[in-house]
Coordinates of C-alpha atoms in Angstrom, one line a residue:
X198 CA 67.2 84.0 -38.4
X199 CA 65.7 84.5 -41.8
X200 CA 66.9 84.5 -45.4
X201 CA 65.2 87.4 -47.2
X202 CA 65.1 87.7 -51.0
X203 CA 65.2 91.2 -51.9
X204 CA 64.6 92.5 -55.3
X205 CA 66.0 95.9 -56.4
X206 CA 65.5 97.3 -59.9
X207 CA 68.8 98.8 -60.4
X208 CA 72.5 98.0 -59.4
X209 CA 73.0 101.7 -58.8
X210 CA 70.6 101.6 -55.9
X211 CA 72.9 99.9 -53.6
X212 CA 71.7 101.6 -50.4
X213 CA 68.6 100.5 -48.5
X214 CA 67.5 101.1 -45.0
X215 CA 65.5 97.9 -45.1
X216 CA 68.3 95.6 -46.2
X217 CA 70.7 97.2 -43.7
X218 CA 68.3 96.8 -40.7
X219 CA 67.7 93.1 -41.8
X220 CA 71.6 92.4 -41.7
X221 CA 72.1 94.4 -38.5
X222 CA 69.3 92.1 -36.9
X223 CA 71.3 89.0 -38.1
X224 CA 69.1 88.1 -41.2
X225 CA 70.7 87.0 -44.4
X226 CA 69.7 89.3 -47.4
X227 CA 69.9 87.8 -50.9
X228 CA 69.9 90.7 -53.4
X229 CA 68.8 90.3 -57.0
X230 CA 68.4 92.8 -60.0
X231 CA 65.8 91.6 -62.3
X232 CA 65.5 94.7 -64.3
X233 CA 69.4 94.4 -65.0
X234 CA 69.0 90.8 -66.1
X235 CA 69.2 88.8 -62.9
X236 CA 66.8 85.8 -63.2
X237 CA 63.9 85.9 -60.7
X238 CA 63.8 82.5 -58.8
X239 CA 61.2 80.1 -59.8
X240 CA 61.3 78.2 -56.5
X241 CA 61.4 79.5 -53.0
X242 CA 63.4 76.6 -51.6
X243 CA 65.7 78.3 -48.8
X244 CA 63.7 81.7 -48.9
X245 CA 61.9 82.7 -45.9
X246 CA 60.5 86.2 -46.9
X247 CA 60.4 88.3 -50.0
X248 CA 60.8 92.1 -50.3
X249 CA 60.2 94.0 -53.8
X250 CA 61.2 97.6 -54.0
X251 CA 60.5 100.6 -56.2
X252 CA 60.7 100.9 -59.9
X253 CA 60.5 103.5 -62.7
X254 CA 57.9 101.5 -64.6
X255 CA 54.5 100.2 -63.9
X256 CA 53.6 96.6 -62.7
X257 CA 51.1 96.8 -65.5
X258 CA 54.0 96.3 -68.1
X259 CA 54.4 92.5 -67.7
X260 CA 53.7 92.0 -71.3
X261 CA 56.6 94.2 -72.5
X262 CA 59.0 93.6 -69.6
X263 CA 59.5 89.8 -68.8
X264 CA 61.0 90.7 -65.4
X265 CA 57.8 92.3 -64.3
X266 CA 56.0 89.1 -65.3
X267 CA 58.3 87.0 -63.2
X268 CA 58.1 89.2 -60.3
X269 CA 54.2 89.1 -60.3
X270 CA 54.5 85.2 -60.5
X271 CA 57.0 85.3 -57.5
X272 CA 54.4 87.3 -55.5
X273 CA 51.8 84.7 -56.1
X274 CA 54.1 81.9 -55.2
X275 CA 55.1 83.9 -52.0
X276 CA 51.6 84.3 -51.0
X277 CA 50.5 80.8 -51.6
X278 CA 53.5 79.6 -49.6
X279 CA 52.4 81.9 -46.7
X280 CA 55.8 83.6 -46.5
X281 CA 56.2 87.3 -45.3
X282 CA 56.1 89.4 -48.3
X283 CA 57.0 93.4 -48.2
X284 CA 56.4 95.5 -51.2
X285 CA 57.4 99.0 -51.4
X286 CA 55.9 101.5 -53.9
X287 CA 56.1 99.4 -57.2
X288 CA 56.2 96.3 -54.9
X289 CA 53.0 97.4 -53.3
X290 CA 51.3 98.1 -56.5
X291 CA 52.4 94.6 -57.8
X292 CA 50.9 93.0 -54.7
X293 CA 47.7 94.8 -55.1
X294 CA 47.6 93.7 -58.8
X295 CA 48.2 89.9 -57.8
X296 CA 45.5 90.2 -55.2
X297 CA 43.0 91.6 -57.5
X298 CA 43.3 95.2 -57.0
X299 CA 44.2 98.0 -59.2
X300 CA 46.7 100.9 -59.4
X301 CA 47.0 104.2 -61.4
X302 CA 47.5 108.0 -61.2
X303 CA 45.1 110.6 -59.8
X304 CA 42.9 112.2 -62.2
X305 CA 44.8 115.7 -61.6
X306 CA 48.2 113.9 -62.1
X307 CA 49.3 115.0 -58.6
X308 CA 52.2 113.3 -57.0
X309 CA 53.8 112.7 -53.7
X310 CA 57.5 113.5 -53.7
X311 CA 58.9 114.3 -50.3
X312 CA 57.8 114.0 -46.6
X313 CA 54.0 113.7 -46.0
X314 CA 51.8 113.0 -43.0
X315 CA 50.5 109.4 -42.7
X316 CA 47.2 108.5 -41.2
X317 CA 46.7 105.1 -39.8
X318 CA 43.3 103.3 -39.8
X319 CA 42.1 101.6 -36.7
X320 CA 43.5 98.5 -38.2
X321 CA 47.1 99.9 -38.6
X322 CA 47.0 102.2 -35.3
X323 CA 49.3 99.9 -33.6
X324 CA 51.6 99.3 -36.6
X325 CA 52.2 102.9 -37.2
X326 CA 52.4 104.1 -33.8
X327 CA 55.1 106.9 -33.5
X328 CA 55.3 107.4 -37.2
X329 CA 53.9 110.8 -38.3
X330 CA 55.6 111.4 -41.6
X331 CA 57.1 109.2 -44.4
X332 CA 59.0 109.8 -47.6
X333 CA 57.1 109.5 -50.8
X334 CA 58.2 109.2 -54.5
X335 CA 55.3 108.4 -56.7
X336 CA 52.4 109.7 -58.9
X337 CA 50.7 106.2 -59.2
X338 CA 49.5 104.4 -56.5
X339 CA 47.1 101.6 -55.3
X340 CA 43.4 102.7 -56.3
X341 CA 41.6 100.3 -54.0
X342 CA 42.3 97.8 -51.3
X343 CA 42.2 94.2 -53.1
X344 CA 39.5 91.9 -52.0
X345 CA 39.9 90.4 -48.6
X346 CA 42.7 92.9 -48.0
X347 CA 43.0 95.4 -45.0
X348 CA 43.6 99.0 -45.3
X349 CA 46.3 100.2 -42.7
X350 CA 47.0 103.7 -43.6
X351 CA 46.2 106.7 -46.0
X352 CA 47.5 110.2 -46.9
X353 CA 45.6 113.2 -48.0
X354 CA 46.4 112.7 -51.7
X355 CA 46.3 108.9 -51.9
X356 CA 43.7 106.8 -50.1
X357 CA 45.9 103.5 -49.9
X358 CA 49.3 103.9 -48.4
X359 CA 49.4 100.7 -46.6
X360 CA 47.5 97.4 -46.7
X361 CA 47.8 93.9 -45.6
X362 CA 46.8 90.7 -47.3
X363 CA 46.5 87.7 -45.1
X364 CA 48.9 87.7 -42.0
X365 CA 52.2 88.7 -43.5
X366 CA 51.9 90.2 -46.9
X367 CA 52.2 94.1 -46.6
X368 CA 52.2 96.8 -49.2
X369 CA 53.7 100.1 -48.4
X370 CA 53.3 102.9 -51.0
X371 CA 55.7 105.2 -49.2
X372 CA 59.5 104.5 -48.8
X373 CA 61.0 103.6 -45.4
X374 CA 63.9 102.2 -47.4
X375 CA 65.1 105.8 -48.0
X376 CA 67.5 107.4 -45.5
X377 CA 67.9 111.2 -45.2
X378 CA 71.4 111.0 -46.8
X379 CA 69.8 109.6 -50.0
X380 CA 67.4 112.4 -50.5
X381 CA 69.6 114.5 -52.8
X382 CA 70.2 111.5 -55.0
X383 CA 66.4 110.7 -55.1
X384 CA 66.0 114.2 -56.2
X385 CA 68.5 113.9 -59.2
X386 CA 66.9 110.6 -60.2
X387 CA 63.2 111.7 -60.3
X388 CA 63.1 114.7 -62.5
X389 CA 59.9 113.5 -63.8
X390 CA 58.1 114.5 -60.4
X391 CA 59.8 117.8 -59.6
X392 CA 56.9 120.0 -61.3
X393 CA 54.0 117.8 -60.6
X394 CA 51.2 119.2 -58.4
X395 CA 51.9 118.3 -54.7
X396 CA 55.5 117.5 -55.1
X397 CA 57.8 119.3 -52.6
X398 CA 61.0 121.3 -53.5
X399 CA 64.5 119.7 -52.5
X400 CA 65.1 122.4 -50.1
X401 CA 62.1 121.3 -48.0
X402 CA 62.8 117.7 -48.5
X403 CA 66.2 118.2 -47.1
X404 CA 65.0 119.9 -44.1
X405 CA 62.1 117.4 -43.5
X406 CA 64.6 114.6 -43.9
X407 CA 66.5 115.8 -40.9
X408 CA 63.2 116.3 -38.8
X409 CA 61.9 112.9 -39.5
X410 CA 64.9 110.6 -40.1
X411 CA 65.2 109.3 -36.2
X412 CA 61.5 108.4 -36.0
X413 CA 61.4 106.7 -39.4
X414 CA 64.6 104.7 -38.7
X415 CA 63.3 103.3 -35.4
X416 CA 59.8 102.6 -36.8
X417 CA 61.4 100.7 -39.7
X418 CA 63.3 98.7 -37.1
X419 CA 60.3 97.7 -35.1
X420 CA 58.2 97.1 -38.2
X421 CA 60.7 94.5 -39.8
X422 CA 60.8 92.7 -36.5
X423 CA 57.2 92.4 -36.3
X424 CA 56.9 91.7 -40.1
X425 CA 59.1 88.6 -40.1
X426 CA 57.6 87.5 -36.9
X427 CA 53.9 87.6 -38.2
X428 CA 54.0 84.2 -40.0
X429 CA 56.1 82.4 -37.4

């Protein structure tokens, strides 16, 4: 069983499908809250894998937010050690930047906020088998696949939804960590996305959450098992 270091960006974000499924599978999850002042480890002793979740700021703000700089350094060390890394939303964008890619908004400012179809590439067809729609909450995203990376999935609005660096470093722009019972809370916490082009109203999100929850849950369980096993 693995010890997974999980970086969460607010103590109020106490629920995560990712952490719950990891614990259910027998793994140990060590959660820290860097944006709330928890120090980011400078050594990976005793850590078998790292996850970094969403954030309300850009990974380009390392100069003004020391915890972001520390997280980028942690990603570099995780990649150098060959440990499994999973970045979700902000965590995926941070991985892209560390690996030499770039992130940013669309020219029209459109957002994905709600459930959207996911299109796998040939390289990602096995990984995303059975997953048709995913929950999204962003208006910035990876603009390109980092050098040496592999595109795994795209969506209509954003070309880079999932990518892989090496064997087991995965960036997911979408949110498999978000369960159906969390959607109302995500709506309240993301007012800046409500009226952006492409965003879905709350009523549609709640209906879609019920429709897609089971497939997302089962996919996430299988994905985490494969992700942690990739580097072994």
